Coordinates of C-alpha atoms (C1' of nucleotides) in Angstrom, one line a residue:
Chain V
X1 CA 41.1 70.9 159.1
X2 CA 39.6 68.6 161.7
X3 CA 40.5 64.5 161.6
X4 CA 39.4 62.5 164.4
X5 CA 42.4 60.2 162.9
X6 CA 46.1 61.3 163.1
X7 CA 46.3 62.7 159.6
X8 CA 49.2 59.9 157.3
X9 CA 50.5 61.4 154.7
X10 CA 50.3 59.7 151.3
X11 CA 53.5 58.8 150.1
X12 CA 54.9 61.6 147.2
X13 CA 57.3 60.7 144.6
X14 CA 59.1 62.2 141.9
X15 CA 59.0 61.7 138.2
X16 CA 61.0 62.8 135.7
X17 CA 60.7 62.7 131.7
X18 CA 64.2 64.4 129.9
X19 CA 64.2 65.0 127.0
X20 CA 67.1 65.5 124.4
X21 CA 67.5 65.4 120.5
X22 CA 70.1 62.4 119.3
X23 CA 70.9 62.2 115.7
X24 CA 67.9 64.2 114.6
X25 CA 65.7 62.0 116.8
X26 CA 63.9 63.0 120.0
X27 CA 64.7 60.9 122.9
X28 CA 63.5 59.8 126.6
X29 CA 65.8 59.1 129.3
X30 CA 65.0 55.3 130.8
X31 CA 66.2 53.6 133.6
X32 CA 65.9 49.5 133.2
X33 CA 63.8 48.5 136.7
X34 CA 66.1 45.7 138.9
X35 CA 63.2 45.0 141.5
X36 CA 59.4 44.3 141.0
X37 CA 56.8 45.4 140.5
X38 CA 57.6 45.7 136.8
X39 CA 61.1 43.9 137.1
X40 CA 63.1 44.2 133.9
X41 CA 60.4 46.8 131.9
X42 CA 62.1 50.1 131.2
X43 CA 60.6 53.3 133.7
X44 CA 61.8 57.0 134.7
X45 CA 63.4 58.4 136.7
X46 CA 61.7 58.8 139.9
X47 CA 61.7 58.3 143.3
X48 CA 60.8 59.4 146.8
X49 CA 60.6 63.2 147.7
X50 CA 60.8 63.2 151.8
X51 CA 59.4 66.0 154.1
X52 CA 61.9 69.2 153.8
X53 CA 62.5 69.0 150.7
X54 CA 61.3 70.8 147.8
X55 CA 59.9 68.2 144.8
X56 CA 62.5 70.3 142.6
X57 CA 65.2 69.7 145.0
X58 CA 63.7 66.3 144.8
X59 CA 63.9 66.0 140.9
X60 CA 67.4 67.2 140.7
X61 CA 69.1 64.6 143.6
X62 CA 67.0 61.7 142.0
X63 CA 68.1 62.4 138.8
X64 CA 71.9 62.8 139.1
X65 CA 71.6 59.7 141.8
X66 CA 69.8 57.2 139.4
X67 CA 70.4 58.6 135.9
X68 CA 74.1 60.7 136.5
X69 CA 72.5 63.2 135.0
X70 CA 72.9 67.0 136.4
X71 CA 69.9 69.1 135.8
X72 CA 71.2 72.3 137.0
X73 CA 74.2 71.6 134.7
X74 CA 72.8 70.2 131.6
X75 CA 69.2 71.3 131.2
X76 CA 68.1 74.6 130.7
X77 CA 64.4 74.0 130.6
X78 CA 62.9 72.3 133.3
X79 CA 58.9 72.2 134.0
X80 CA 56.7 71.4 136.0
X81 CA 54.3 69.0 134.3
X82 CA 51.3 67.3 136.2
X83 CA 50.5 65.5 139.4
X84 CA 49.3 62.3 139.3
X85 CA 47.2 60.2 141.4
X86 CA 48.6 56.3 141.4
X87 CA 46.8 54.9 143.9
X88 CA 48.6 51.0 143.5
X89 CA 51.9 52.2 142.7
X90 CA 53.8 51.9 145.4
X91 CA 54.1 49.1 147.8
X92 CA 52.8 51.6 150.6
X93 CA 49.8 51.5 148.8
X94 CA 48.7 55.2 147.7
X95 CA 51.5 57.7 146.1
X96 CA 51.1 60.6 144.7
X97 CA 53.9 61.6 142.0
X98 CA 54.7 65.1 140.5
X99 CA 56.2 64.7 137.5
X100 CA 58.9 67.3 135.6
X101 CA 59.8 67.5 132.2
X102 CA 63.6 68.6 131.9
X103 CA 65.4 69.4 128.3
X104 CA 68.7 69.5 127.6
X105 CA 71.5 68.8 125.5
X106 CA 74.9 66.2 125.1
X107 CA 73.2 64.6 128.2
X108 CA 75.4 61.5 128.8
X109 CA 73.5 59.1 131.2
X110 CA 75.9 56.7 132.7
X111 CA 78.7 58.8 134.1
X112 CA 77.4 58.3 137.7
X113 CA 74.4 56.5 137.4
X114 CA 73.0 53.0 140.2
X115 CA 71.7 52.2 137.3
X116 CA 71.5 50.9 133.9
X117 CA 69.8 53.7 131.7
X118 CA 69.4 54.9 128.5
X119 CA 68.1 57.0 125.7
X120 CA 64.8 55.9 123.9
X121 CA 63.4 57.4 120.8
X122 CA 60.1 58.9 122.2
X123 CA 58.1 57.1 118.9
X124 CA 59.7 53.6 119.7
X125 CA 59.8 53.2 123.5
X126 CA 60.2 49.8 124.9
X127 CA 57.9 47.9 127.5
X128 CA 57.3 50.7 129.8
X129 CA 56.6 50.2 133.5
X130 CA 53.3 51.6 135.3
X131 CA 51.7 54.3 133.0
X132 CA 54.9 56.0 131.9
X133 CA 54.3 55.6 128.2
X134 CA 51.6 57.6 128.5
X135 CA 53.6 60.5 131.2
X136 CA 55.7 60.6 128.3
X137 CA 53.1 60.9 125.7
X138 CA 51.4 63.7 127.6
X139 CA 55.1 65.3 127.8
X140 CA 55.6 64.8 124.0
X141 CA 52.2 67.0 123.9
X142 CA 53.3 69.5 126.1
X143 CA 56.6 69.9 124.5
X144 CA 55.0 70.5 121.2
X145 CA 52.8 72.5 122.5
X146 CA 55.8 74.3 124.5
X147 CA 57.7 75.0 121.5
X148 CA 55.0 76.6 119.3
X149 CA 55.0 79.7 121.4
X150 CA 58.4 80.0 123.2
X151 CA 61.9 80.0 122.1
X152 CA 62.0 76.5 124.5
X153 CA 64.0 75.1 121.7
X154 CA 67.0 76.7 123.1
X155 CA 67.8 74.2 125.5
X156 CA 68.2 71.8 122.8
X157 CA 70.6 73.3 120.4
X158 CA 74.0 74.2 121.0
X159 CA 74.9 78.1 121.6
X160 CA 75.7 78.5 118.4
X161 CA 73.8 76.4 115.3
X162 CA 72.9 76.9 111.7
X163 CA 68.8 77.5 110.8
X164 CA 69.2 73.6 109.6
X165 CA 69.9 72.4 113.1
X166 CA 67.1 74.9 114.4
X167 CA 64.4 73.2 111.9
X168 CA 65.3 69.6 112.6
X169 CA 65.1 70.2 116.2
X170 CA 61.7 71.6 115.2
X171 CA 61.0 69.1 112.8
X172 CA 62.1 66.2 115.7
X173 CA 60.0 67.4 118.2
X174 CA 56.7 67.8 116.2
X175 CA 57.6 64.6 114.3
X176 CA 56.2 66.3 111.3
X177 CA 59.0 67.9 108.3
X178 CA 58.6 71.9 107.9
X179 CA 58.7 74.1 104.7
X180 CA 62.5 75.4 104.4
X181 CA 61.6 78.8 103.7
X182 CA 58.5 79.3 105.5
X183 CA 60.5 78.3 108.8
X184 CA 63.1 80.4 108.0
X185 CA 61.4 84.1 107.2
X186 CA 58.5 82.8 109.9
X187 CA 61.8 82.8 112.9
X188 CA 63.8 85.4 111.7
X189 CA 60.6 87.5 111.9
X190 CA 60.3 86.9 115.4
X191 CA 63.7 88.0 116.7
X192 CA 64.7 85.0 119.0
X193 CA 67.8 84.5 117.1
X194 CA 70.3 86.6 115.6
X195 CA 72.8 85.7 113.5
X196 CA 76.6 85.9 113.9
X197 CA 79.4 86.6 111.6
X198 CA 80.7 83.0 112.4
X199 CA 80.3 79.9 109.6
X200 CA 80.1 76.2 110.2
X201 CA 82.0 74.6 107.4
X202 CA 80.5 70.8 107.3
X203 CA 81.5 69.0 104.2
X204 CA 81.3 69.4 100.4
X205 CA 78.8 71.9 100.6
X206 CA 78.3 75.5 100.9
X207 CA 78.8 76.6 104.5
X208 CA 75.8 78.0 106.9
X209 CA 75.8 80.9 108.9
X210 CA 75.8 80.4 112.7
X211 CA 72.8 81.5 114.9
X212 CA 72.7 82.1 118.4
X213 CA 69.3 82.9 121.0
X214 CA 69.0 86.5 121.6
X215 CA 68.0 85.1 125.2
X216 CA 68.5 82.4 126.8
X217 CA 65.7 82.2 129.4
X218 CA 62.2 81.4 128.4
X219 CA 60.3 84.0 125.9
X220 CA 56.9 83.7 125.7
X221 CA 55.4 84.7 122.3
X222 CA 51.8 86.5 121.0
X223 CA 52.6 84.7 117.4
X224 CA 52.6 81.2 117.0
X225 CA 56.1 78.8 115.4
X226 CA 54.3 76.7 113.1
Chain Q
X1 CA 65.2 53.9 146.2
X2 CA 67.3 53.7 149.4
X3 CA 67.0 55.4 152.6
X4 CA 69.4 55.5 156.1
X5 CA 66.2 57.1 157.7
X6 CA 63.0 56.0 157.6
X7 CA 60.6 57.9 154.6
X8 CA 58.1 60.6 156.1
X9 CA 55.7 62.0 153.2
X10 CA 55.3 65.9 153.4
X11 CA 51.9 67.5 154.3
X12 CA 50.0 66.9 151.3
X13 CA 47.5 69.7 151.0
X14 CA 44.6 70.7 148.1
X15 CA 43.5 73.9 147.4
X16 CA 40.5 75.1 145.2
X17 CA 40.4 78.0 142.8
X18 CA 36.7 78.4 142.3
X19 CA 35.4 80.4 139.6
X20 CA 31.9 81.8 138.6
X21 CA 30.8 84.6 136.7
X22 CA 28.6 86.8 138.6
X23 CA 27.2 90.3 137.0
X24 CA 28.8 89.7 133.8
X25 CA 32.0 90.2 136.3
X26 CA 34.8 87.5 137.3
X27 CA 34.3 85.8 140.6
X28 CA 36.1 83.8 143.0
X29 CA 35.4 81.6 146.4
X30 CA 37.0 82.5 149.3
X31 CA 37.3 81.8 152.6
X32 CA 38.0 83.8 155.5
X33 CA 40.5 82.1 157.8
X34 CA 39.4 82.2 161.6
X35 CA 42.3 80.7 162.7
X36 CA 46.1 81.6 162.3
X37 CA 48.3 81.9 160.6
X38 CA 46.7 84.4 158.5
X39 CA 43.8 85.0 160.8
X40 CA 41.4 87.1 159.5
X41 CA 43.0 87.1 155.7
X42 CA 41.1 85.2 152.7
X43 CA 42.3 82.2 151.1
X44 CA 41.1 79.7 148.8
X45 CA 39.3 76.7 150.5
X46 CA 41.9 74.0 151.0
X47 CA 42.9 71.1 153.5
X48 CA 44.4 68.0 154.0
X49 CA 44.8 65.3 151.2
X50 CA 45.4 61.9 153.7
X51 CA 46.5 58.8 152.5
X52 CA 44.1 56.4 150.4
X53 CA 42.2 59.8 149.0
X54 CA 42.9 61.0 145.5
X55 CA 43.6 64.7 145.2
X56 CA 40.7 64.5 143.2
X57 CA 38.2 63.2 145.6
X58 CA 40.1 65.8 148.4
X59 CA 39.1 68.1 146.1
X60 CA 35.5 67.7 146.0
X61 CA 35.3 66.6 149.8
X62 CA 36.9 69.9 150.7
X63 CA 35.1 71.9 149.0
X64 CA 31.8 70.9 150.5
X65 CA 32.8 70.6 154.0
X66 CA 34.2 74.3 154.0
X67 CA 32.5 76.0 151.2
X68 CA 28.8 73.9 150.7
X69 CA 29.8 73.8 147.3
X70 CA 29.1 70.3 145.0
X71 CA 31.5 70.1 142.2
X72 CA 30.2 67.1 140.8
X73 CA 26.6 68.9 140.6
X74 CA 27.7 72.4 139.7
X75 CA 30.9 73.0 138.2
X76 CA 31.3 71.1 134.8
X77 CA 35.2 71.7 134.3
X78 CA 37.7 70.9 136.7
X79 CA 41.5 70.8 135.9
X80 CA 44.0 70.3 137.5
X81 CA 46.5 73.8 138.1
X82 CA 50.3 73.3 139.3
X83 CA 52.0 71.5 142.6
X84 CA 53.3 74.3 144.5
X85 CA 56.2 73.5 147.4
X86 CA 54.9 75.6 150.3
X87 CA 57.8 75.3 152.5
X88 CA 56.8 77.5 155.4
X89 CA 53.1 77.4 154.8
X90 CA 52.3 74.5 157.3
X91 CA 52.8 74.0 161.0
X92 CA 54.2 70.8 160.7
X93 CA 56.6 72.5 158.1
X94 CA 57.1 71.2 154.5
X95 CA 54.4 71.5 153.1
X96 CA 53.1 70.3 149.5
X97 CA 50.2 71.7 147.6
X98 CA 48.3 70.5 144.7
X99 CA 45.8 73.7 142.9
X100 CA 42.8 72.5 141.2
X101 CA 40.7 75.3 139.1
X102 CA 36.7 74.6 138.9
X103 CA 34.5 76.8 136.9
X104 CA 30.7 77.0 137.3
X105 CA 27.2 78.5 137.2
X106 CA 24.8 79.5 139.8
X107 CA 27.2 78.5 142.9
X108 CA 25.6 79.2 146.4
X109 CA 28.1 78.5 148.7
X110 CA 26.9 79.5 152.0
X111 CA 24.7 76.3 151.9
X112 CA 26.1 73.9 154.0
X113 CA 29.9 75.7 154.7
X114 CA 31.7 75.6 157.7
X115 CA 33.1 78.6 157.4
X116 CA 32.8 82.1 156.3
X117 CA 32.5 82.3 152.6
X118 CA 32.1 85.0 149.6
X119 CA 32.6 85.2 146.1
X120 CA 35.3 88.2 145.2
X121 CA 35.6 89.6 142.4
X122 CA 38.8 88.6 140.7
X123 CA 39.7 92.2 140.1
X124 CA 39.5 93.9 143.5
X125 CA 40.4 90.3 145.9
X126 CA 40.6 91.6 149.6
X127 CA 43.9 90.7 151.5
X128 CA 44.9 87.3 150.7
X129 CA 46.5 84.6 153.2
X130 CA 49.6 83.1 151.6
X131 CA 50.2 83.2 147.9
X132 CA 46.9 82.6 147.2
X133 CA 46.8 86.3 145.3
X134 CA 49.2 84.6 143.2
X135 CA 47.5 81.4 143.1
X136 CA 44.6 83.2 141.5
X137 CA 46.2 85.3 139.0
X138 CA 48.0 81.9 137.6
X139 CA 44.4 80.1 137.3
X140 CA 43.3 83.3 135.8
X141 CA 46.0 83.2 133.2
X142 CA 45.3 79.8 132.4
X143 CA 41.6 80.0 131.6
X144 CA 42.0 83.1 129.7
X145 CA 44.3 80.7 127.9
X146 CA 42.2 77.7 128.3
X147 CA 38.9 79.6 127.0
X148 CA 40.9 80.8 123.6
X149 CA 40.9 77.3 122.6
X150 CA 38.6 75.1 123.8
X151 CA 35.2 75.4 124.8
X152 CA 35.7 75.7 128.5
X153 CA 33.3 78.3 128.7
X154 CA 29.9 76.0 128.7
X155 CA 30.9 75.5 132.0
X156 CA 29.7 79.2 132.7
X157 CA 26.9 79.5 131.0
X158 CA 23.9 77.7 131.2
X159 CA 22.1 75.4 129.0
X160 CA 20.7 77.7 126.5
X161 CA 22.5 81.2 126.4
X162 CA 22.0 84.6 124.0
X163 CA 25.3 85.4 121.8
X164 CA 25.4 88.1 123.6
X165 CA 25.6 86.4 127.4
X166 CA 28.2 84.1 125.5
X167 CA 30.0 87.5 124.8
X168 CA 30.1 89.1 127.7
X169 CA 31.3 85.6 129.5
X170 CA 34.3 86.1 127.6
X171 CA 34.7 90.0 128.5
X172 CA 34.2 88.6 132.1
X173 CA 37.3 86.5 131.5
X174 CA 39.4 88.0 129.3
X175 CA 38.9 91.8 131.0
X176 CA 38.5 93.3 127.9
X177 CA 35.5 94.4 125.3
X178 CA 35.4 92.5 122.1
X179 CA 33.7 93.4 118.7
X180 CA 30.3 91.9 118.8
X181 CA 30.3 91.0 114.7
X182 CA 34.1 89.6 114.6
X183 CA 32.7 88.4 117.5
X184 CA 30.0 86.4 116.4
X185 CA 31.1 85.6 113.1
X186 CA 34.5 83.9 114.4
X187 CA 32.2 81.7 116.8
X188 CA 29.7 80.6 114.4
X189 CA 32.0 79.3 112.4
X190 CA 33.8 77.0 114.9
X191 CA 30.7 75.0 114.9
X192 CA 31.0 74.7 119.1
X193 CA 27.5 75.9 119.5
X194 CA 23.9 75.5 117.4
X195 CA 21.1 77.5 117.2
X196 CA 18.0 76.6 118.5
X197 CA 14.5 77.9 117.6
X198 CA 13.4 79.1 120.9
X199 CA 13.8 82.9 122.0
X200 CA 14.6 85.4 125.2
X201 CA 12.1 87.7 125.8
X202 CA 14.0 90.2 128.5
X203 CA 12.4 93.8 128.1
X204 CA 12.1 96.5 125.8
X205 CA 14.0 94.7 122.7
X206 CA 14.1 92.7 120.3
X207 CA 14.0 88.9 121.5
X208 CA 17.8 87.2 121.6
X209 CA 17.6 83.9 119.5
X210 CA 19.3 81.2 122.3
X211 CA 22.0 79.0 121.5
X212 CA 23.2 75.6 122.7
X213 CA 26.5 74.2 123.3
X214 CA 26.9 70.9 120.8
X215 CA 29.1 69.4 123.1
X216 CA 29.4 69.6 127.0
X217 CA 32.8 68.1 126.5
X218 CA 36.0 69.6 126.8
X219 CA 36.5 70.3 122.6
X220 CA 39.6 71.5 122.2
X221 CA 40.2 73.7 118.7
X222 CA 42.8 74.0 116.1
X223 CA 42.1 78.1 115.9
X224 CA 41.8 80.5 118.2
X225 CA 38.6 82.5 119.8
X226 CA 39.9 86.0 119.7
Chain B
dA1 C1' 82.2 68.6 86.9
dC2 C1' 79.5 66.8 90.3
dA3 C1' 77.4 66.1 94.8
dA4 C1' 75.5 68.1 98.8
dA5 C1' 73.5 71.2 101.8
dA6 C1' 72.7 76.5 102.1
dG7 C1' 70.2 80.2 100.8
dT8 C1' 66.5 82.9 98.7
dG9 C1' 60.8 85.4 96.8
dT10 C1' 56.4 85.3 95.0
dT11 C1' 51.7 84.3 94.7
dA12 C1' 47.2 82.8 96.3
dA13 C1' 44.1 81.7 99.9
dG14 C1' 42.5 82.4 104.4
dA15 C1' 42.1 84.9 108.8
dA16 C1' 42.0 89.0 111.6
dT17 C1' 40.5 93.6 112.2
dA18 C1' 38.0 97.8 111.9
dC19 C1' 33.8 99.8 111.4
dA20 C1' 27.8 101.6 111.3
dC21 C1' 23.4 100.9 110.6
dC22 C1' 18.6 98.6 110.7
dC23 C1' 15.4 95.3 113.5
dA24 C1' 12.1 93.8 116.9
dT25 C1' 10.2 94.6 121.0
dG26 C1' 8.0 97.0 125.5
dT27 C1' 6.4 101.1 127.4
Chain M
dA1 C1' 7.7 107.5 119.2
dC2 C1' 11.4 106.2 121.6
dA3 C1' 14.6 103.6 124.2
dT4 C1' 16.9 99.2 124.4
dG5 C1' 19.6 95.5 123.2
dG6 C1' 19.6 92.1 118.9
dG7 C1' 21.2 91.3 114.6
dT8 C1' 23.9 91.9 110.2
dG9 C1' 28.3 92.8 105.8
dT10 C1' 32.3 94.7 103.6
dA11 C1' 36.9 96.3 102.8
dT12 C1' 41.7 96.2 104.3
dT13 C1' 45.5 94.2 106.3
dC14 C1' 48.1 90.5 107.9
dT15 C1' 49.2 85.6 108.1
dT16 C1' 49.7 81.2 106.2
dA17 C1' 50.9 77.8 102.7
dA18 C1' 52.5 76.2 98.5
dC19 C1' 56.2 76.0 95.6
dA20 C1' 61.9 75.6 92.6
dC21 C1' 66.0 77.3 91.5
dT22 C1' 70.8 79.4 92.4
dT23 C1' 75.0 79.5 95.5
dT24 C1' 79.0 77.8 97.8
dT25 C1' 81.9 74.5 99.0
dG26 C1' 84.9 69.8 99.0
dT27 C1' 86.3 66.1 96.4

DNA sequence: ACAAAAGTGTTAAGAATACACCCATGT
DNA sequence: ACATGGGTGTATTCTTAACACTTTTGT
């Protein structure tokens, strides 16, 4: 580890993409850029992660500072999802950012937020700033991915929710509609849910049985969802 | 973005998880460490990322100067692992580090290194500085993982290979024996690898027919290889 | 009675697994 | 002729995919 020049840090920043499920739709948290470069185009959450302290530390200050939203709170998955090289991103000249991808659930955005954000379906995002339509489209992928072979869903459904909520929240994510039955013998098979004595009663309809994870930390599976 | 104290960038560090299959058994590059911390202990090669170099080209710049060993030339995948917050890794202190994984074929790495180098086997690694012991086992998960569906192997094999080299690669990987037909028959269906009419003479047997991969690309599979 | 979502089983095709013998060569 | 690794097929089980009607409720 020899320099014959004072080693300069480059600087590192902090990126998040979070994800939650409106109305059956998936959505991206955005913040609306005040300052150049990329004035008025719509970017995430992100910024500066100083010496002594930890990128996740990092990811949860920048998050509840610029987007008043509380990670620890209100999203029970959080993952790490890839470092990226962006060498004319920052005024400073070179950054590198590590970017997380955070799910959650009732996420309300402008409690406490310095700035003016919102919730973007992922298929119809607006002008995004620097490559962050594509960090979001390689978080889309991962989520997808993420959801075929862990219970991750969990941290996008309520505690308790009927096998209807469970499917759209599939069927939102992977953008693609599901056979009813299939999902349903395919999940119960895999005991992440059981169900509870408990009904939701929803309209002029038959009432659905209420679900709940047996766990509520990550499972990894052998057997694929889908 | 605002700050009452001026912005210092944490130590931005790379570190390499080098892999090579050597006697049909897993192997992996390490360094012994002649300075302390952890003098004497193994890690992985690693060093400083300074500003205006991409992790990337760190990567590759490291590990030639300390381990003689030319990814560009000789290891045909590279990925990129996880960001790891070392907090009390680094003299300076915070300290951030950014894992790539490199597989290849033939590596000599005492070439041109700086430093005291060996492969290990990945079973029966000596005592490791740091987390790297951890480090490891993660990059091992993942290209188990990574090898069940795509065809990350070529990068371990060379040009033209038997089935049976191909197999035991994926013994080598996996740490565990598969059924040479199911074998076989699963992998000649995926259509990652073509037959060619040439033929390995190599003692008192019948010749092996050698095979070819179709694509030295990343291919990245619907199914599943075993 | 009707509208609306909940709930439920079967069949057919494809994939995964388990398993044992003959083939071509060098010595 | 024998030792060595190369090469091959079938039967069973499990998984996936396709598909339509009855039930329960509110109005």
């Amino acid at each position: 580890m020899k320099y014959s020049t004072p080693y300069i840090a480059p600087t590192l920043v902090v990126d998040a993409v979070l994800f939650q499920i409106i109305d059956n739709v998936l959505n991206v948290l955005l913040i609306k850029r005040s300052k150049d470069p990329h004035k008025g185009a719509w970017a995430l959450p992100g910024g500066y992660c100083p010496s002594g302290e930890t990128t996740i530390d990092a990811l949860h200050r920048i998050t509840n500072q610029k987007a008043g939203v509380d990670i620890k709170l209100d999203m029970a998955h959080v993952e790490q999802l890839y470092t990226f090289d962006t060498v004319a991103r920052d005024p400073r000249g070179h950054a590198v950012s590590v970017t997380y991808m955070a799910c959650g659930l009732d996420i309300s955005c402008s409690r406490h937020a310095s700035e003016q954000t919102q919730f973007s379906p992922v298929d119809s995002l607006p002008k995004m700033a620097y490559d962050h339509a594509d960090i979001i489209a390689y978080a889309h992928t991962r989520l997808q991915s993420k959801i075929t072979y862990t219970n991750a869903v969990y941290a996008m459904l309520p505690k308790l929710f009927t096998l209807s909520q469970l499917q759209l929240a599939y069927e939102a994510i992977l953008m693609k509609t599901l056979d009813k039955r299939n999902f349903r013998k395919k999940f119960l098979q895999l005991n992440l849910i059981t169900g509870t004595d408990q009904k939701q009663r929803d309209g002029a309809h038959r009432p659905a049985q209420l679900f709940r994870f047996s766990s509520q930390t990550l499972q990894v599976l052998t057997r694929s969802i889908d």
